[in-house]
Coordinates of C-alpha atoms (C1' of nucleotides) in Angstrom, one line a residue:
Chain A
M1419 CA 118.3 47.7 106.3
P1420 CA 116.8 50.9 106.0
L1421 CA 113.2 51.9 105.4
R1422 CA 111.6 52.0 102.4
L1423 CA 108.3 53.5 101.8
H1424 CA 105.7 53.9 99.3
D1425 CA 105.2 57.5 98.2
T1426 CA 102.0 58.6 96.4
R1427 CA 103.5 61.5 94.6
R1428 CA 106.8 59.7 93.2
R1429 CA 104.6 56.8 92.9
D1430 CA 107.5 54.6 93.6
K1431 CA 108.9 52.9 96.9
V1432 CA 111.4 55.5 97.6
A1433 CA 114.0 55.7 100.8
F1434 CA 112.6 57.1 103.6
T1435 CA 114.2 60.4 104.8
T1436 CA 113.8 62.9 107.2
M1437 CA 114.4 66.5 107.3
Q1438 CA 115.9 66.4 111.0
P1439 CA 117.7 63.6 111.6
G1440 CA 116.0 61.0 114.1
K1441 CA 112.9 63.2 114.1
V1442 CA 109.4 62.2 111.6
S1443 CA 106.7 64.7 111.6
M1444 CA 103.9 62.8 110.6
Y1445 CA 100.2 64.2 109.7
V1446 CA 97.2 62.2 108.9
C1447 CA 93.8 63.2 108.0
G1448 CA 91.3 62.8 110.6
V1449 CA 87.6 62.0 110.5
T1450 CA 84.6 64.3 110.3
V1451 CA 82.9 63.8 113.5
Y1452 CA 79.3 63.6 111.9
D1453 CA 78.8 59.6 112.7
R1454 CA 80.4 56.9 114.4
C1455 CA 83.4 55.3 112.8
H1456 CA 83.0 52.7 110.7
L1457 CA 85.2 49.5 109.7
G1458 CA 87.1 52.1 106.9
H1459 CA 88.2 54.2 109.7
A1460 CA 89.5 51.3 111.7
R1461 CA 91.5 50.2 108.6
C1462 CA 93.0 53.6 108.1
Y1463 CA 94.0 54.7 111.4
L1464 CA 95.3 51.2 112.3
A1465 CA 97.2 51.1 109.2
F1466 CA 99.1 54.8 110.5
D1467 CA 99.2 53.3 114.3
L1468 CA 101.4 50.4 112.5
I1469 CA 103.4 53.0 110.7
H1470 CA 103.9 55.4 113.6
R1471 CA 104.9 52.1 115.8
W1472 CA 107.2 50.8 113.7
L1473 CA 108.9 54.3 112.9
E1474 CA 109.1 54.5 117.1
F1475 CA 110.5 51.1 117.2
S1476 CA 113.1 51.9 114.8
G1477 CA 114.5 54.6 117.0
F1478 CA 112.3 57.6 114.9
D1479 CA 111.0 60.2 117.6
V1480 CA 107.6 60.7 115.8
H1481 CA 105.5 63.9 116.1
Y1482 CA 102.1 62.3 115.2
V1483 CA 99.2 64.8 114.6
Q1484 CA 95.9 64.0 113.4
N1485 CA 93.0 66.3 113.1
F1486 CA 89.3 66.3 113.8
T1487 CA 86.8 68.0 110.9
D1488 CA 84.4 69.6 113.2
I1489 CA 82.7 72.0 111.0
D1490 CA 81.6 70.9 107.6
D1491 CA 78.4 70.3 105.3
K1492 CA 77.7 66.8 106.7
I1493 CA 77.8 67.8 110.3
I1494 CA 75.4 71.1 109.8
N1495 CA 73.0 68.5 108.0
R1496 CA 73.2 65.9 110.4
A1497 CA 72.7 68.3 113.7
N1498 CA 69.7 69.6 111.5
E1499 CA 68.1 66.1 111.0
I1500 CA 68.5 64.9 114.1
G1501 CA 67.3 68.7 115.6
G1502 CA 70.3 68.9 117.8
D1503 CA 73.5 71.4 118.5
W1504 CA 76.2 70.6 116.1
R1505 CA 78.4 71.2 118.8
A1506 CA 77.0 68.5 120.9
L1507 CA 76.8 66.2 118.0
V1508 CA 80.8 67.0 117.5
E1509 CA 81.7 66.6 121.2
E1510 CA 79.9 63.4 120.9
N1511 CA 81.5 61.7 117.8
I1512 CA 84.8 62.4 119.3
A1513 CA 84.3 60.7 122.6
T1514 CA 83.0 57.5 120.5
Y1515 CA 86.3 58.1 118.4
Y1516 CA 88.4 57.4 121.0
E1517 CA 86.5 54.6 122.6
D1518 CA 86.6 52.7 119.2
M1519 CA 90.5 53.4 118.4
D1520 CA 91.3 52.5 122.2
A1521 CA 89.4 49.0 121.7
L1522 CA 91.4 48.7 118.8
N1523 CA 95.0 49.2 120.7
I1524 CA 95.5 52.1 118.3
L1525 CA 98.4 54.1 120.0
R1526 CA 97.0 58.0 120.3
A1527 CA 98.7 60.8 118.4
D1528 CA 100.3 63.3 120.1
D1529 CA 97.7 66.3 118.9
Y1530 CA 94.4 66.1 117.9
P1531 CA 94.0 69.5 116.6
R1532 CA 90.4 70.7 115.7
C1533 CA 89.6 72.8 112.5
T1534 CA 87.3 75.4 114.2
D1535 CA 90.2 76.4 116.6
Y1536 CA 92.5 77.4 113.4
V1537 CA 90.1 79.6 111.5
D1538 CA 92.1 82.7 111.8
D1539 CA 94.9 80.6 110.3
M1540 CA 93.0 79.7 107.6
I1541 CA 92.0 83.1 106.8
R1542 CA 95.5 84.2 107.1
I1543 CA 96.3 81.6 104.5
T1544 CA 93.5 82.5 102.2
Q1545 CA 94.2 86.2 101.9
D1546 CA 97.7 85.3 101.3
L1547 CA 97.0 83.2 98.2
I1548 CA 94.5 86.2 97.1
D1549 CA 97.6 88.5 97.7
K1550 CA 99.9 86.4 95.6
G1551 CA 97.1 85.9 92.8
N1552 CA 96.4 82.4 93.6
A1553 CA 92.7 82.8 94.8
Y1554 CA 89.8 85.2 94.1
Q1555 CA 86.6 86.5 95.9
A1556 CA 83.3 85.4 93.9
D1557 CA 79.8 85.6 95.0
D1558 CA 79.5 82.6 97.0
G1559 CA 83.0 82.7 98.8
V1560 CA 86.6 82.7 97.9
Y1561 CA 88.1 80.0 95.6
F1562 CA 91.7 78.7 94.6
D1563 CA 92.4 79.4 91.2
I1564 CA 94.0 76.1 89.4
E1565 CA 95.0 78.4 86.5
S1566 CA 97.3 80.0 88.5
A1567 CA 99.7 76.8 88.8
P1568 CA 98.5 74.4 86.3
E1569 CA 101.8 72.7 86.8
K1570 CA 100.8 71.1 90.3
Y1571 CA 97.7 69.4 88.6
G1572 CA 97.6 66.0 89.0
A1573 CA 100.5 65.5 91.2
L1574 CA 99.1 62.5 93.0
T1575 CA 96.6 61.1 90.7
G1576 CA 98.3 62.0 87.0
Q1577 CA 95.1 63.4 85.8
S1578 CA 95.5 66.3 83.4
I1579 CA 93.4 69.2 83.5
E1580 CA 91.9 68.5 80.0
A1581 CA 91.0 65.0 81.3
V1582 CA 89.1 66.2 84.4
R1583 CA 87.2 69.1 82.4
S1584 CA 86.1 66.1 79.9
G1585 CA 85.2 63.5 82.4
A1586 CA 83.4 65.8 84.7
G1587 CA 81.0 65.9 82.3
G1588 CA 77.7 67.3 83.2
R1589 CA 78.2 67.8 86.7
V1590 CA 79.9 71.0 86.4
E1591 CA 76.8 73.4 85.3
G1592 CA 74.2 74.7 87.3
T1593 CA 76.2 75.0 90.7
G1594 CA 74.8 78.7 91.0
S1595 CA 78.4 79.9 91.6
T1596 CA 80.6 82.7 89.8
K1597 CA 83.7 80.6 90.2
K1598 CA 85.5 80.7 87.1
D1599 CA 86.5 77.2 86.4
H1600 CA 84.6 74.0 87.7
K1601 CA 88.0 72.9 89.0
D1602 CA 88.5 75.7 91.5
F1603 CA 88.1 74.8 94.6
A1604 CA 86.6 76.9 97.9
L1605 CA 88.7 78.0 100.5
W1606 CA 86.1 80.1 102.2
K1607 CA 82.4 79.8 101.8
A1608 CA 80.0 82.6 102.2
A1609 CA 77.5 82.3 105.2
K1610 CA 74.2 80.8 104.3
P1611 CA 71.1 81.0 106.6
G1612 CA 71.3 79.0 109.7
E1613 CA 74.9 78.0 109.4
P1614 CA 77.4 78.7 111.8
T1615 CA 79.7 81.2 111.0
W1616 CA 83.0 83.0 111.3
E1617 CA 83.9 86.5 109.9
S1618 CA 86.6 87.1 107.9
P1619 CA 87.6 90.4 105.0
W1620 CA 85.0 88.3 102.6
G1621 CA 82.0 88.6 105.1
P1622 CA 80.7 86.0 107.5
G1623 CA 81.3 82.6 106.3
R1624 CA 83.2 79.4 107.0
P1625 CA 86.4 77.6 105.8
G1626 CA 86.4 75.2 102.9
W1627 CA 87.3 71.6 103.9
H1628 CA 90.6 71.4 102.0
I1629 CA 92.6 74.5 103.8
E1630 CA 91.9 73.0 107.3
C1631 CA 94.5 70.4 106.8
T1632 CA 97.2 72.7 105.2
A1633 CA 96.5 75.6 108.2
M1634 CA 96.4 72.4 110.7
S1635 CA 99.7 70.6 109.5
M1636 CA 101.7 74.0 108.9
D1637 CA 101.0 75.3 112.4
Y1638 CA 102.6 72.5 114.0
F1639 CA 105.3 71.7 111.4
G1640 CA 106.0 74.9 109.8
A1641 CA 106.3 74.6 105.7
Q1642 CA 107.7 71.5 105.0
F1643 CA 107.0 67.8 107.0
D1644 CA 107.9 64.3 106.6
I1645 CA 104.7 62.3 106.3
H1646 CA 101.2 63.1 105.1
G1647 CA 99.0 60.2 105.3
G1648 CA 95.2 59.3 104.4
G1649 CA 92.6 57.3 103.0
H1650 CA 93.1 56.5 99.2
D1651 CA 89.9 58.5 98.4
L1652 CA 91.5 61.5 99.6
R1653 CA 94.2 62.0 96.9
F1654 CA 91.7 63.6 94.9
P1655 CA 90.9 66.2 95.0
H1656 CA 91.8 66.8 98.9
H1657 CA 94.9 66.1 99.0
E1658 CA 95.8 67.6 95.4
A1659 CA 94.4 70.8 97.0
E1660 CA 96.5 70.6 99.9
I1661 CA 99.4 70.6 97.7
F1662 CA 98.0 73.7 95.7
Q1663 CA 97.5 75.7 99.0
G1664 CA 100.5 74.7 100.8
E1665 CA 103.1 75.3 98.0
C1666 CA 102.0 78.4 96.5
H1667 CA 101.4 79.8 100.1
T1668 CA 104.7 78.8 101.4
G1669 CA 106.9 79.0 98.0
C1670 CA 108.0 75.7 99.1
S1671 CA 107.8 72.4 96.9
P1672 CA 107.5 69.9 98.4
V1673 CA 105.9 70.8 101.2
V1674 CA 105.1 67.2 102.0
H1675 CA 108.1 64.6 101.5
H1676 CA 106.3 61.5 101.3
W1677 CA 102.6 60.7 100.7
L1678 CA 101.2 57.7 102.1
H1679 CA 97.8 56.2 101.3
N1680 CA 96.1 53.1 102.6
G1681 CA 93.8 51.1 100.6
F1682 CA 89.8 50.9 101.2
V1683 CA 87.9 48.0 102.9
N1684 CA 85.2 46.1 100.9
I1685 CA 82.4 43.9 102.4
D1686 CA 82.0 40.6 100.6
G1687 CA 83.3 41.8 97.4
E1688 CA 81.5 45.0 97.4
K1689 CA 82.3 48.6 97.9
M1690 CA 81.1 49.5 101.7
S1691 CA 78.7 52.2 101.7
K1692 CA 75.3 53.3 103.1
S1693 CA 73.2 52.7 100.1
L1694 CA 74.2 48.9 100.0
G1695 CA 73.5 48.4 103.5
N1696 CA 76.7 46.8 104.5
F1697 CA 78.4 49.7 106.4
W1698 CA 79.8 48.2 109.5
T1699 CA 80.2 50.8 112.4
I1700 CA 83.3 49.5 114.6
S1701 CA 81.1 49.5 117.7
E1702 CA 78.6 47.1 116.0
I1703 CA 81.3 44.4 114.9
L1704 CA 83.0 44.5 118.5
K1705 CA 80.0 43.4 119.7
S1706 CA 80.3 40.0 117.9
V1707 CA 84.3 40.2 117.3
D1708 CA 86.9 40.4 119.5
A1709 CA 88.8 43.6 119.1
M1710 CA 92.2 42.0 119.0
V1711 CA 91.0 39.6 116.1
L1712 CA 89.6 42.6 114.4
R1713 CA 92.9 44.4 114.6
F1714 CA 94.7 40.9 113.6
A1715 CA 92.4 40.5 110.5
L1716 CA 92.8 44.1 109.5
I1717 CA 96.5 44.4 110.2
N1718 CA 97.2 40.8 108.1
A1719 CA 97.1 42.6 105.0
H1720 CA 99.5 45.4 103.4
Y1721 CA 98.2 48.5 104.2
R1722 CA 98.1 49.7 100.3
S1723 CA 95.7 46.6 99.4
P1724 CA 92.2 46.8 99.4
I1725 CA 90.8 44.2 102.1
D1726 CA 87.6 42.1 101.3
M1727 CA 85.8 41.8 104.8
N1728 CA 84.2 38.4 105.3
E1729 CA 83.2 35.8 107.3
S1730 CA 86.2 33.4 106.5
L1731 CA 88.8 36.3 106.9
L1732 CA 87.4 37.0 110.7
K1733 CA 87.4 33.1 110.9
D1734 CA 90.8 33.0 109.9
A1735 CA 92.1 35.7 112.0
E1736 CA 90.6 34.2 115.0
R1737 CA 91.9 30.8 114.7
N1738 CA 95.4 32.5 113.8
Y1739 CA 95.4 35.3 116.4
N1740 CA 94.2 32.6 119.3
R1741 CA 97.5 30.4 117.9
V1742 CA 99.6 33.3 119.0
L1743 CA 98.2 34.1 122.2
E1744 CA 98.1 30.4 123.1
C1745 CA 102.0 30.2 122.6
Y1746 CA 102.6 33.5 124.4
V1747 CA 100.3 32.3 127.4
N1748 CA 102.6 28.9 126.9
S1749 CA 105.9 30.7 127.1
L1750 CA 104.7 32.9 130.0
K1751 CA 103.6 29.9 132.0
S1752 CA 106.9 28.2 131.3
M1753 CA 109.0 30.8 132.4
T1754 CA 110.0 29.2 135.9
S1755 CA 112.9 31.3 137.1
N1756 CA 113.9 35.4 136.9
S1757 CA 117.3 34.2 136.0
P1758 CA 117.6 31.9 132.9
I1759 CA 120.5 30.4 132.0
S1760 CA 122.1 31.4 129.1
L1761 CA 121.0 29.7 125.7
P1762 CA 123.0 28.1 122.7
N1763 CA 124.3 30.2 120.4
P1764 CA 121.8 30.4 117.6
D1765 CA 122.8 28.3 114.6
I1766 CA 119.9 27.0 111.7
T1767 CA 122.5 24.8 110.6
S1768 CA 123.5 23.1 114.3
K1769 CA 122.5 19.4 114.9
Q1770 CA 121.5 20.8 118.6
P1771 CA 117.7 21.2 118.0
L1772 CA 117.8 24.3 120.8
S1773 CA 120.6 25.9 119.0
K1774 CA 118.8 25.3 115.5
S1775 CA 115.4 26.3 116.9
L1776 CA 117.0 29.7 118.0
G1777 CA 118.6 30.0 114.7
M1778 CA 115.4 29.6 113.1
L1779 CA 113.8 32.1 115.4
E1780 CA 116.5 34.9 114.9
K1781 CA 116.0 34.1 111.2
M1782 CA 112.3 35.0 111.2
G1783 CA 113.0 38.1 113.7
E1784 CA 115.3 39.2 110.9
G1785 CA 112.8 38.8 108.4
F1786 CA 110.0 40.4 110.7
A1787 CA 112.2 43.6 110.3
K1788 CA 113.1 43.3 107.0
A1789 CA 109.2 43.0 105.9
M1790 CA 108.2 46.2 108.2
D1791 CA 111.2 47.9 106.3
D1792 CA 109.8 47.5 103.2
D1793 CA 107.0 49.6 102.9
F1794 CA 105.4 48.4 106.3
N1795 CA 104.7 45.0 104.7
S1796 CA 102.4 43.8 108.1
R1797 CA 101.3 41.0 106.3
E1798 CA 104.8 39.6 105.9
A1799 CA 105.6 40.4 109.3
V1800 CA 102.5 38.5 110.6
A1801 CA 103.5 35.4 108.6
K1802 CA 107.1 35.7 110.4
V1803 CA 105.3 35.9 113.6
L1804 CA 103.4 32.8 112.7
G1805 CA 106.2 31.0 111.6
A1806 CA 107.9 31.5 115.0
V1807 CA 104.9 30.9 117.1
R1808 CA 104.8 27.2 115.6
E1809 CA 108.5 27.2 116.0
M1810 CA 108.5 28.3 119.7
S1811 CA 105.5 25.8 120.4
K1812 CA 107.2 22.6 118.8
T1813 CA 110.6 23.7 120.8
L1814 CA 108.7 24.1 124.2
S1815 CA 106.4 20.9 123.8
S1816 CA 109.9 18.6 122.6
G1817 CA 110.9 17.5 126.0
L1818 CA 113.6 20.1 127.0
D1819 CA 114.5 20.0 130.3
E1820 CA 113.6 22.1 133.2
I1821 CA 116.4 25.0 132.8
D1822 CA 116.5 24.8 129.0
K1823 CA 112.9 25.1 128.7
D1824 CA 112.9 28.3 131.4
A1825 CA 115.6 30.0 129.3
F1826 CA 113.8 29.0 126.1
A1827 CA 110.8 30.9 127.3
H1828 CA 112.2 33.9 128.3
Y1829 CA 113.5 34.0 124.8
S1830 CA 110.5 33.4 123.4
V1831 CA 108.5 35.9 125.7
D1832 CA 110.9 38.6 124.4
W1833 CA 110.7 37.8 121.1
L1834 CA 106.8 37.5 121.1
E1835 CA 106.4 40.8 123.0
E1836 CA 108.8 42.7 120.9
T1837 CA 107.0 41.8 117.3
A1838 CA 103.7 40.9 118.1
G1839 CA 103.0 43.2 121.2
L1840 CA 105.3 46.6 120.8
V1841 CA 105.0 46.5 116.9
L1842 CA 102.1 44.6 115.7
G1843 CA 100.1 45.6 118.8
I1844 CA 98.3 42.4 119.3
L1845 CA 99.4 41.2 122.7
P1846 CA 97.6 41.6 125.8
T1847 CA 99.7 42.9 129.3
R1848 CA 101.4 39.5 130.8
E1849 CA 98.6 39.9 133.9
F1850 CA 95.6 39.8 131.2
A1851 CA 97.2 37.2 129.3
L1852 CA 97.6 35.3 132.6
L1853 CA 94.6 36.0 133.4
E1854 CA 92.1 32.7 134.1
P1855 CA 89.0 33.4 131.9
E1856 CA 85.9 34.6 133.3
E1857 CA 83.4 32.1 133.4
D1858 CA 80.2 33.1 131.5
P1859 CA 77.3 32.8 133.6
R1860 CA 75.3 31.0 131.5
K1861 CA 77.8 28.1 132.0
E1862 CA 77.2 28.5 135.7
Q1863 CA 73.7 27.6 135.0
I1864 CA 73.7 24.4 133.4
S1865 CA 77.1 23.1 135.1
S1866 CA 75.4 20.6 137.1
E1867 CA 73.4 19.0 134.4
V1868 CA 76.3 19.2 132.2
E1869 CA 78.4 17.2 134.7
E1870 CA 76.0 14.6 135.1
L1871 CA 75.4 13.9 131.4
L1872 CA 78.9 13.4 131.0
I1873 CA 79.3 11.2 133.9
L1874 CA 76.6 9.0 131.7
R1875 CA 78.1 9.4 128.7
T1876 CA 81.6 8.1 130.2
E1877 CA 79.8 5.4 131.7
A1878 CA 78.5 4.4 127.9
R1879 CA 81.4 4.8 126.4
D1880 CA 82.9 2.7 129.3
S1881 CA 80.6 -0.5 128.4
K1882 CA 81.0 0.7 124.6
D1883 CA 77.5 1.8 124.3
W1884 CA 78.0 4.3 121.6
D1885 CA 74.8 4.6 120.6
K1886 CA 74.0 6.1 123.8
A1887 CA 77.3 8.0 124.3
D1888 CA 76.1 9.8 121.0
K1889 CA 72.6 10.0 122.2
I1890 CA 74.3 12.2 124.9
R1891 CA 76.4 13.9 123.0
D1892 CA 73.6 15.4 120.6
Q1893 CA 71.4 16.3 123.6
L1894 CA 74.5 18.4 125.0
T1895 CA 74.9 19.7 121.4
Q1896 CA 71.3 21.0 122.2
L1897 CA 72.3 22.3 125.1
G1898 CA 74.7 24.7 123.2
V1899 CA 77.6 22.4 124.9
V1900 CA 81.0 21.3 122.9
I1901 CA 82.7 18.5 124.2
V1902 CA 86.4 18.2 123.9
D1903 CA 87.4 14.6 124.7
S1904 CA 91.0 14.0 125.9
A1905 CA 93.3 11.8 127.8
D1906 CA 92.3 13.0 131.1
G1907 CA 88.5 12.6 130.1
P1908 CA 86.1 14.9 128.7
T1909 CA 85.6 19.0 129.0
W1910 CA 83.1 21.0 127.9
D1911 CA 82.1 24.8 127.0
L1912 CA 79.7 26.6 125.3
I1913 CA 79.6 26.9 121.3
Chain B
rG592 C1' 87.6 58.3 78.1
rC593 C1' 91.6 59.5 81.4
rA594 C1' 94.7 58.0 85.4
rC595 C1' 96.4 54.7 89.1
rG596 C1' 97.0 49.5 90.4
rG597 C1' 96.5 44.5 89.8
rA598 C1' 96.5 39.3 87.5
rU599 C1' 100.5 33.7 92.1
rG600 C1' 98.1 26.6 93.7
rU601 C1' 91.0 25.1 95.4
rC602 C1' 90.7 30.0 98.1
rA603 C1' 92.9 34.2 100.5
rG604 C1' 97.3 36.1 99.8
rA605 C1' 103.2 37.6 100.5
rG606 C1' 107.6 36.8 97.1
rC607 C1' 109.5 40.5 92.5
rG608 C1' 116.4 38.0 88.8
rG609 C1' 118.7 31.5 90.8
rC610 C1' 115.5 28.8 96.8
rU611 C1' 109.5 30.2 97.1
rA612 C1' 106.0 31.9 102.4
rU613 C1' 101.5 32.2 105.6
rG614 C1' 97.0 30.5 106.7
rA615 C1' 92.2 27.8 104.9
rG616 C1' 90.6 23.7 102.0
rC617 C1' 91.9 18.9 100.4
rG618 C1' 95.0 13.7 100.7
rG619 C1' 97.7 10.3 104.6
rG620 C1' 99.5 9.9 109.6
rA621 C1' 99.2 10.2 115.3
rU622 C1' 95.6 10.5 119.8
rU623 C1' 90.5 8.6 119.3
rG624 C1' 84.4 3.7 119.2
rC625 C1' 83.2 7.7 115.9
rA626 C1' 83.1 13.0 115.7
rA627 C1' 85.3 17.3 117.3
rA628 C1' 89.8 19.7 119.1
rU629 C1' 95.4 19.3 119.1
rC630 C1' 99.7 18.0 116.7
rC631 C1' 103.0 15.5 112.5
rU632 C1' 103.5 15.2 107.3
rG633 C1' 102.1 15.1 101.5
rA634 C1' 100.0 16.8 97.2
rG635 C1' 99.5 21.2 94.3
rA636 C1' 100.1 27.9 91.3
rC637 C1' 103.1 31.8 89.0
rC638 C1' 97.5 35.3 83.1
rU639 C1' 99.0 35.4 77.2
rG640 C1' 102.8 36.4 73.7
rA641 C1' 107.5 37.8 72.6
rG642 C1' 112.5 39.7 74.5
rU643 C1' 117.0 40.2 77.7
rU644 C1' 119.8 36.9 80.8
rC645 C1' 124.0 31.4 82.4
rA646 C1' 119.5 31.8 85.0
rA647 C1' 112.9 34.9 84.7
rA648 C1' 107.0 34.4 89.1
rU649 C1' 110.3 38.2 89.9
rC650 C1' 113.2 42.5 84.5
rU651 C1' 111.6 45.0 79.1
rC652 C1' 107.6 45.3 75.3
rA653 C1' 102.9 43.8 73.5
rG654 C1' 98.2 42.2 74.3
rU655 C1' 93.9 40.7 77.5
rC656 C1' 91.2 40.4 81.4
rC657 C1' 90.1 43.0 86.5
rG658 C1' 89.8 46.4 90.4
rU659 C1' 89.6 51.8 92.0
rG660 C1' 89.3 57.1 91.3
rC661 C1' 87.8 61.2 88.1
rU662 C1' 81.6 63.6 93.2
rC663 C1' 81.1 64.6 100.0
rC664 C1' 84.2 60.1 101.5
rA665 C1' 89.4 56.6 105.6

RNA sequence: GCACGGAUGUCAGAGCGGCUAUGAGCGGGAUUGCAAAUCCUGAGACCUGAGUUCAAAUCUCAGUCCGUGCUCCA
């Protein structure tokens, strides 16, 4: 089934086409490196990681470029606040960006260009826009002239020029700029005292934000490319500005063939923002939440829908993720040979349980691919994995003979490694999965005490002294220990 | 105000012309002294009104309500 995806510009799900057969050029707006990454960044780059993975899995050769915005008002301000050098701030935040994204098992892009390496290109494009009559010089920099290409206004957000004029209300006055219209955006900002600057035909200054992505994407891909992605908030003005710049500069329309935008993360029903105090950085969350559980939670939603992050969502994710992991580990352990016998034909209508089970799994595998092909519906894909996990667990514990079980386990492992592993990126390596969990040192400390109490409890239970048994259990709870009773006697773990 | 998106069981949330998912919660069952954990199983929903159709949660029109953007923001 062919891949379809939702294009923001065309406002519809469209068939995915590439300029070159089998090759995809994909540019995603990266972070402005003035601070550590937060949950919203995780969501965004996870969304495009999944898209990246699915395209590769579908056989495309993807050239994935993601930039770092390493010069910007916020960077300068932050550096001034902390009294440090802006370059050091940039380096530090790029390093932690990689740390955070690696932790979430986000595959690296092919290239991570930095804006400051492309200033010459930006100057060249700006000059060209001036020459073509799409830009003009004002007192405080060079601006793009919206009136020179009014038909491009609202390409992504559907807003008319008039609406924005009235909607902008009182915010437009008193900026002290000599730009002609408040909608005109800066291509080049004239130097202010104490700021890093570059030489240009318009005097010392630095590039505007929007021109950066245009310069970098064109350097890698030329005048046109397949996919441009970013957060929902970037549609306006950032991406519309890119359309103005790119299309006026190259004369190509469209420059970008598919615009993809991911939805936002809310916290407990509220927008995540610093002023509300619900701003979660990735490194903070990962202190209390397993990285793969967070990944699971974030891909268990369609990339375009907003996510409401809260305790129960994470709890749900943990539970479901552990279910998948446990099934994977059990399947790995059930593989007893290197050369499994061939399995019966998958047939969902068969009376033979193994054949029927394989038929179910085959169907769920098809459902998984169909879901991903339908605008990267990872939530539906996750549902298929969970359905398959249920089926696998059931079949593995259904009393198959050794040989069938081995073969079925091989099938299950392959199934999971392809879907949950390669595409969703939530499986650990085989070696890691089979590793016995490391003992918590705190467990060691109380171990003998707990074991003693458990013996007393077992004795009490044997003599049906439930009062005493329950008191001991309360005592253990106080120690922070949870008991799991099974047919083979009680086991325990830290809460 | 304008623009974009949404309204599905108790909740989260897929499906988007005929069959409805997934998970939590709740009911029943197995194991169990009880609880926890695990497994099996059951009930339960498609905002309102009109239209198209043999057939509508799904398409069309109207309405109501909600979210987001229009300002640096993933």
